[in-house]
Amino acid sequence: MFDAILIDKTDDAQSVSLTQVSDDMLPEGDLRVDVAWSTLNYKDALAITGKAPVVRKFPMVPGIDFAGVVTESAHPDYAPGDKVVLNGWGVGEVHWGGLARTARVKGDWLVPLPEGISMRQAMEIGTAGYTAMLCVMALEAHGLTPDMGEIAVTGAAGGVGSVATLLLSARGYDVAAVTGRASEAEYLKGLGAASIVDREELSGKVRALNKERWAGGVDVAGSTVLANLLSMIRYGGTVAACGLAAGMDLPTSVAPFILRGVTLAGVDSVMCPAPRRREAWSRLASELNMTRLADLSVEVPMDKVIETAPNFIDGKVRGRIIVPVAPELG
Ligand code: NDP
């Protein structure tokens, strides 16, 4: 038996509890891991609260990422004792995830713990940080450089936004941190933001084009926020879009694309191919300021995860939430 957060559904009613689960309920997989650290992300909050149909198979252990130690392996690349990281691949949605003491997964989904960082630090980064790096890589792949002007980061005080602000400012970009929480201005400046923009400025009626303001953007919001952002991107700029905190829709026109040559680069962390994942993790391990990263992470124990999840839906979470599942493992 092992501790796990378990989401179940009977007669259309969802229940969630921290409970003891039997080993024989573990899903299929060629590798077993003792989970040391996991995290809480926006998607986990949707799964735990049932606010969106993230979970597609019940019962489900949520947790879209974890860091841990391999205990059994039938996979040629991993042996017992190896430290590993997992993000995405439907874990916490269709396959049991990281908010449990034990996980059984496919070895192909794993990334070896990058040199120079601990399992705790890997989860301070987590899916949010890894996605932020995929966004930075997307902007750079489209030719963005720091001399081209400010980059707007929406949802800047959240998980993806905080790490994106940290990464971009460390690479020499001027970051305009877009936030709905004026109270987080000092926090965002501490991460390296050059200016703070009230989210209201991107929440009004969308015009096809607005005054050119930013060279690029990282967007976690979607909907009206992304549409307004696109209308304010300078000629030839790029926006990396990864989220839907404001909504799934996108009420824009083709004007930014055909009149200003703006690129909208989609970023997905879940099914991202292994080589790009490894590149992202290796860059995170070498480029992120781990001391600053530690400052933006808060620990929430397993027995407080369920009550903390609604804070994401209410937009109250600052930075990253990490969950010590078996922190004695390292
Ligand atoms: P968080 O909850 O930590 O951050 C989201 C932030 O968005 C909030 O802190 C808030 O920031 C802002 N926000 C909240 N509501 C709104 C709104 N109505 N309009 C505009 N901004 C809003 O979540 P994460 O950072 O973990 O994830 C952000 C988004 O990215 C989510 O939609 C998530 O599903 C998505 N995501 C996608 C991934 C992918 O692979 N494509 C991977 C990881 C995340 P502030 O208060 O500063 O405005």
Coordinates of C-alpha atoms and ligand atoms in Angstrom, one line a residue:
M1 CA 0.0 0.0 0.0
F2 CA 1.1 3.6 -0.6
D3 CA -0.2 7.1 -0.1
A4 CA -1.8 8.8 -3.1
I5 CA -4.3 11.5 -3.9
L6 CA -7.1 9.7 -5.7
I7 CA -9.8 11.2 -7.8
D8 CA -12.9 9.0 -8.4
K9 CA -16.3 9.5 -10.0
T10 CA -19.5 7.7 -9.3
D11 CA -22.9 8.7 -10.8
D12 CA -21.4 11.9 -12.2
A13 CA -20.2 13.1 -8.8
Q14 CA -16.4 13.5 -8.4
S15 CA -14.7 12.7 -5.1
V16 CA -11.1 13.3 -4.2
S17 CA -9.1 12.1 -1.1
L18 CA -5.6 11.4 0.2
T19 CA -5.8 7.7 0.7
Q20 CA -3.9 4.4 0.8
V21 CA -3.8 2.6 -2.6
S22 CA -2.9 -1.0 -3.2
D23 CA 0.1 -1.8 -5.4
D24 CA -2.0 -4.0 -7.6
M25 CA -4.0 -1.0 -8.7
L26 CA -0.9 0.6 -10.3
P27 CA -1.2 1.1 -14.1
E28 CA 0.9 -0.7 -16.7
G29 CA 4.4 0.5 -17.4
D30 CA 7.9 -0.8 -17.8
L31 CA 9.4 1.2 -14.9
R32 CA 8.5 1.9 -11.3
V33 CA 9.6 5.1 -9.5
D34 CA 9.6 6.2 -5.8
V35 CA 8.3 9.8 -6.2
A36 CA 10.4 12.2 -4.1
W37 CA 8.8 15.6 -5.2
S38 CA 5.8 16.5 -7.2
T39 CA 4.0 19.8 -7.9
L40 CA 0.7 21.5 -8.2
N41 CA 0.0 23.1 -11.6
Y42 CA -3.1 24.8 -13.1
K43 CA -4.0 21.6 -14.8
D44 CA -3.8 19.6 -11.6
A45 CA -6.1 22.2 -10.0
L46 CA -8.6 21.7 -12.8
A47 CA -8.4 17.9 -12.3
I48 CA -8.7 18.0 -8.5
T49 CA -11.6 20.5 -8.4
G50 CA -13.3 19.0 -11.5
K51 CA -13.6 22.5 -13.0
A52 CA -12.6 21.1 -16.4
P53 CA -12.7 17.5 -17.8
V54 CA -8.9 17.0 -17.5
V55 CA -9.3 13.5 -16.0
R56 CA -10.3 11.1 -18.7
K57 CA -10.1 7.8 -16.8
F58 CA -11.2 7.1 -13.2
P59 CA -9.9 6.4 -10.6
M60 CA -7.0 8.8 -11.3
V61 CA -3.9 9.9 -9.4
P62 CA -3.4 13.6 -10.4
G63 CA 0.0 15.2 -10.8
I64 CA 1.3 16.1 -14.3
D65 CA 4.9 15.9 -13.2
F66 CA 7.3 14.3 -10.6
A67 CA 10.9 13.8 -9.8
G68 CA 11.9 10.5 -8.2
V69 CA 14.2 7.4 -8.0
V70 CA 13.7 4.4 -10.2
T71 CA 13.1 1.2 -8.1
E72 CA 12.4 -1.3 -10.9
S73 CA 13.1 -1.1 -14.6
A74 CA 12.5 -3.2 -17.7
H75 CA 13.6 -0.3 -19.8
P76 CA 17.1 -0.4 -21.4
D77 CA 17.9 3.3 -20.6
Y78 CA 17.2 3.2 -16.8
A79 CA 18.3 1.1 -13.8
P80 CA 17.2 1.1 -10.1
G81 CA 18.8 4.1 -8.4
D82 CA 18.5 6.5 -11.4
K83 CA 17.0 9.9 -10.7
V84 CA 14.4 10.9 -13.2
V85 CA 12.0 13.6 -14.1
L86 CA 8.6 13.2 -15.8
N87 CA 6.4 15.9 -17.4
G88 CA 3.2 15.4 -19.3
W89 CA 2.5 12.5 -21.7
G90 CA -1.0 12.4 -20.3
V91 CA 0.2 11.6 -16.8
G92 CA -2.4 12.8 -14.3
E93 CA -5.0 12.8 -17.1
V94 CA -5.1 9.3 -18.6
H95 CA -2.3 7.6 -16.7
W96 CA -1.7 7.8 -12.9
G97 CA 0.5 10.8 -12.0
G98 CA 2.9 12.2 -9.5
L99 CA 0.8 13.0 -6.4
A100 CA 1.5 9.5 -5.0
R101 CA 4.4 7.8 -3.2
T102 CA 4.8 5.3 -6.1
A103 CA 4.4 5.6 -9.9
R104 CA 4.5 3.1 -12.7
V105 CA 5.1 4.7 -16.1
K106 CA 6.7 4.1 -19.5
G107 CA 10.5 4.6 -19.4
D108 CA 10.2 6.5 -22.8
W109 CA 8.4 9.3 -21.0
L110 CA 11.3 10.1 -18.6
V111 CA 14.1 12.6 -18.7
P112 CA 17.2 11.8 -16.6
L113 CA 17.6 14.3 -13.8
P114 CA 19.8 17.0 -15.4
E115 CA 23.4 17.3 -14.0
G116 CA 23.8 19.9 -11.3
I117 CA 20.2 20.1 -10.0
S118 CA 18.4 18.3 -7.2
M119 CA 15.0 16.5 -7.5
R120 CA 13.5 19.3 -5.4
Q121 CA 14.9 22.0 -7.8
A122 CA 13.6 20.0 -10.8
M123 CA 10.1 20.3 -9.3
E124 CA 10.6 24.0 -8.5
I125 CA 11.0 24.2 -12.3
G126 CA 8.3 21.6 -12.9
T127 CA 6.0 21.6 -16.0
A128 CA 5.5 25.4 -15.6
G129 CA 9.2 26.1 -15.8
Y130 CA 9.8 23.6 -18.6
T131 CA 6.9 25.1 -20.6
A132 CA 8.4 28.6 -20.0
M133 CA 11.7 27.4 -21.5
L134 CA 9.8 25.9 -24.5
C135 CA 8.3 29.4 -25.0
V136 CA 11.7 31.0 -24.8
M137 CA 13.0 28.5 -27.3
A138 CA 10.0 29.2 -29.6
L139 CA 10.7 32.9 -29.5
E140 CA 14.4 32.5 -30.3
A141 CA 13.6 30.0 -33.1
H142 CA 11.7 32.8 -34.7
G143 CA 14.6 35.1 -34.5
L144 CA 13.8 37.2 -31.4
T145 CA 16.8 38.8 -29.7
P146 CA 17.1 41.2 -26.7
D147 CA 17.9 44.2 -28.9
M148 CA 14.5 44.0 -30.7
G149 CA 12.6 45.4 -27.8
E150 CA 10.4 44.5 -24.8
I151 CA 8.7 41.1 -24.4
A152 CA 5.3 41.0 -22.8
V153 CA 4.7 38.0 -20.4
T154 CA 1.0 37.5 -19.4
G155 CA 0.0 35.9 -16.2
A156 CA 3.4 37.0 -15.0
A157 CA 2.9 36.2 -11.3
G158 CA 1.7 32.6 -12.0
G159 CA 4.0 29.6 -12.5
V160 CA 4.8 29.7 -16.2
G161 CA 4.8 33.5 -16.2
S162 CA 7.2 33.8 -13.2
V163 CA 9.8 31.4 -14.7
A164 CA 9.4 33.0 -18.1
T165 CA 10.1 36.4 -16.6
L166 CA 13.2 35.0 -14.7
L167 CA 14.5 33.2 -17.8
L168 CA 14.0 36.1 -20.3
S169 CA 15.4 38.8 -18.0
A170 CA 18.5 36.6 -17.3
R171 CA 19.0 36.4 -21.1
G172 CA 19.0 40.2 -21.4
Y173 CA 15.4 40.8 -22.5
D174 CA 13.4 43.6 -21.1
V175 CA 10.3 42.0 -19.8
A176 CA 6.9 43.8 -19.5
A177 CA 5.2 41.7 -16.8
V178 CA 1.4 41.7 -17.5
T179 CA -0.5 41.0 -14.3
G180 CA -4.0 41.3 -12.8
R181 CA -2.4 41.7 -9.4
A182 CA -0.9 45.1 -8.8
S183 CA 0.2 43.8 -5.3
E184 CA 2.7 41.5 -7.1
A185 CA 4.6 44.4 -8.7
E186 CA 7.6 44.2 -6.3
Y187 CA 7.7 40.4 -6.6
L188 CA 7.8 40.7 -10.4
K189 CA 10.5 43.4 -10.4
G190 CA 12.5 41.0 -8.1
L191 CA 12.3 38.4 -10.9
G192 CA 13.8 40.9 -13.3
A193 CA 10.7 42.5 -14.9
A194 CA 11.6 45.9 -16.4
S195 CA 8.0 47.2 -16.4
I196 CA 4.6 46.2 -15.0
V197 CA 1.5 46.3 -17.1
D198 CA -2.0 46.1 -15.7
R199 CA -3.9 43.2 -17.3
E200 CA -6.8 45.6 -17.9
E201 CA -4.8 47.1 -20.7
L202 CA -5.2 43.8 -22.6
S203 CA -8.7 43.0 -21.5
G204 CA -10.8 45.6 -23.5
K205 CA -12.4 45.4 -26.8
V206 CA -10.1 43.9 -29.4
R207 CA -9.1 46.0 -32.3
A208 CA -7.5 44.5 -35.4
L209 CA -4.3 46.4 -34.9
N210 CA -3.1 48.7 -32.1
K211 CA -0.1 50.8 -31.5
E212 CA 3.1 48.6 -31.9
R213 CA 4.3 48.1 -28.4
W214 CA 6.2 44.8 -27.9
A215 CA 8.7 42.8 -29.9
G216 CA 7.2 39.5 -28.7
G217 CA 5.3 37.8 -26.0
V218 CA 4.7 34.7 -23.9
D219 CA 1.0 34.2 -23.3
V220 CA -0.6 31.9 -20.7
A221 CA -4.0 33.5 -21.0
G222 CA -5.5 33.0 -24.5
S223 CA -8.9 34.7 -25.3
T224 CA -9.1 38.5 -25.3
V225 CA -5.8 38.9 -23.6
L226 CA -3.9 37.1 -26.4
A227 CA -6.0 38.8 -29.1
N228 CA -5.1 42.2 -27.7
L229 CA -1.5 41.2 -27.3
L230 CA -1.3 40.2 -30.9
S231 CA -2.7 43.5 -32.0
M232 CA 0.2 45.3 -30.1
I233 CA 3.1 43.2 -31.4
R234 CA 5.7 45.1 -33.5
Y235 CA 6.3 44.3 -37.1
G236 CA 7.9 40.8 -37.5
G237 CA 7.5 39.8 -33.8
T238 CA 6.5 36.5 -32.3
V239 CA 4.1 35.4 -29.5
A240 CA 4.5 32.0 -27.9
A241 CA 1.1 30.9 -26.8
C242 CA 0.8 28.1 -24.2
G243 CA -2.2 28.7 -22.0
L244 CA -5.9 29.4 -21.5
A245 CA -6.1 31.0 -18.1
A246 CA -8.5 33.6 -19.6
G247 CA -10.3 31.3 -22.0
M248 CA -10.0 28.8 -24.9
D249 CA -11.3 31.3 -27.5
L250 CA -9.2 33.7 -29.6
P251 CA -11.2 36.6 -30.9
T252 CA -8.6 38.0 -33.2
S253 CA -8.4 38.8 -37.0
V254 CA -5.7 37.9 -39.5
A255 CA -4.5 41.6 -39.4
P256 CA -1.4 41.1 -37.2
F257 CA -0.3 38.2 -39.3
I258 CA -0.8 39.6 -42.8
L259 CA -0.1 43.3 -42.1
R260 CA 2.7 43.0 -39.6
G261 CA 4.1 39.6 -40.3
V262 CA 3.5 38.6 -36.7
T263 CA 4.0 34.9 -35.8
L264 CA 1.8 33.0 -33.3
A265 CA 3.9 30.1 -32.1
G266 CA 2.0 27.3 -30.3
V267 CA 3.8 25.6 -27.4
D268 CA 2.8 22.2 -26.0
S269 CA 4.7 20.6 -23.2
V270 CA 2.7 17.4 -23.0
M271 CA 3.5 15.6 -26.2
C272 CA 6.7 17.5 -26.9
P273 CA 9.2 15.2 -28.6
A274 CA 12.0 13.8 -26.4
P275 CA 15.0 15.7 -28.0
R276 CA 13.3 19.1 -27.5
R277 CA 12.4 18.1 -23.9
R278 CA 16.0 17.2 -23.1
E279 CA 17.3 20.4 -24.7
A280 CA 14.8 22.4 -22.6
W281 CA 15.8 20.6 -19.4
S282 CA 19.5 20.9 -20.1
R283 CA 19.1 24.7 -20.7
L284 CA 17.0 25.1 -17.5
A285 CA 19.6 23.4 -15.4
S286 CA 22.4 25.7 -16.8
E287 CA 20.5 29.0 -17.3
L288 CA 18.1 29.3 -14.4
N289 CA 19.2 31.2 -11.3
M290 CA 18.4 28.5 -8.7
T291 CA 18.5 30.8 -5.8
R292 CA 15.9 33.1 -7.3
L293 CA 13.9 30.0 -8.3
A294 CA 13.8 28.8 -4.7
D295 CA 12.4 32.1 -3.6
L296 CA 9.3 31.8 -5.9
S297 CA 8.4 28.2 -4.8
V298 CA 6.2 27.3 -1.8
E299 CA 5.9 23.9 -0.3
V300 CA 2.5 22.4 0.2
P301 CA 2.4 19.0 2.0
M302 CA 0.3 16.1 0.5
D303 CA -2.4 16.6 3.1
K304 CA -3.0 20.2 2.1
V305 CA -2.9 19.6 -1.7
I306 CA -6.7 19.2 -2.1
E307 CA -7.6 22.4 -0.2
T308 CA -4.9 24.4 -2.0
A309 CA -6.0 23.5 -5.6
P310 CA -8.9 26.0 -5.8
N311 CA -6.4 28.9 -5.4
F312 CA -5.3 28.3 -9.0
I313 CA -8.8 28.7 -10.2
D314 CA -9.2 31.9 -8.2
G315 CA -5.9 33.2 -9.7
K316 CA -4.4 33.5 -6.2
V317 CA -1.2 31.4 -6.7
R318 CA 2.1 33.2 -6.9
G319 CA 5.0 31.4 -8.5
R320 CA 5.4 27.6 -8.0
I321 CA 3.9 25.1 -5.6
I322 CA 6.0 22.1 -4.9
V323 CA 4.8 19.0 -3.0
P324 CA 7.3 17.0 -0.9
V325 CA 6.1 13.4 -1.4
A326 CA 9.2 11.7 0.0
P327 CA 11.7 14.5 0.4
E328 CA 14.1 12.3 2.3
L329 CA 15.0 10.7 -1.2
G330 CA 16.8 14.0 -2.1
Ligands
NDP1 P1 -1.0 29.7 -12.7 O1 -2.4 29.6 -12.1 O2 0.2 29.5 -11.8 O3 -0.9 31.1 -13.4 C1 -1.8 31.6 -14.3 C2 -1.8 33.1 -14.2 O4 -2.6 33.6 -15.2 C3 -2.4 33.7 -12.9 O5 -1.5 33.6 -11.9 C4 -2.8 35.1 -13.3 O6 -1.6 35.8 -13.3 C5 -3.2 34.9 -14.8 N1 -4.6 34.8 -15.0 C6 -5.5 34.2 -14.2 N2 -6.7 34.4 -14.7 C7 -6.6 35.2 -15.8 C8 -7.5 35.8 -16.7 N3 -8.8 35.6 -16.5 N4 -7.0 36.6 -17.6 C9 -5.7 36.8 -17.8 N5 -4.8 36.2 -16.9 C10 -5.2 35.5 -15.9 O7 -1.0 28.6 -13.9 P2 0.3 28.1 -14.7 O8 1.3 29.2 -14.8 O9 0.7 26.8 -14.2 O10 -0.3 27.9 -16.1 C11 -0.8 28.9 -16.9 C12 -1.5 28.5 -18.1 O11 -0.7 27.7 -19.0 C13 -2.7 27.5 -17.8 O12 -3.8 27.8 -18.7 C14 -2.1 26.2 -18.1 O13 -3.1 25.2 -18.4 C15 -1.2 26.5 -19.3 N6 -0.1 25.5 -19.4 C16 0.0 25.0 -20.6 C17 1.0 24.1 -20.9 C18 1.3 23.6 -22.2 O14 1.9 22.5 -22.4 N7 0.8 24.2 -23.3 C19 1.9 23.7 -19.8 C20 1.7 24.4 -18.5 C21 0.7 25.3 -18.4 P3 -1.6 37.4 -12.8 O15 -2.3 37.4 -11.5 O16 -0.1 37.7 -12.8 O17 -2.3 38.1 -13.9

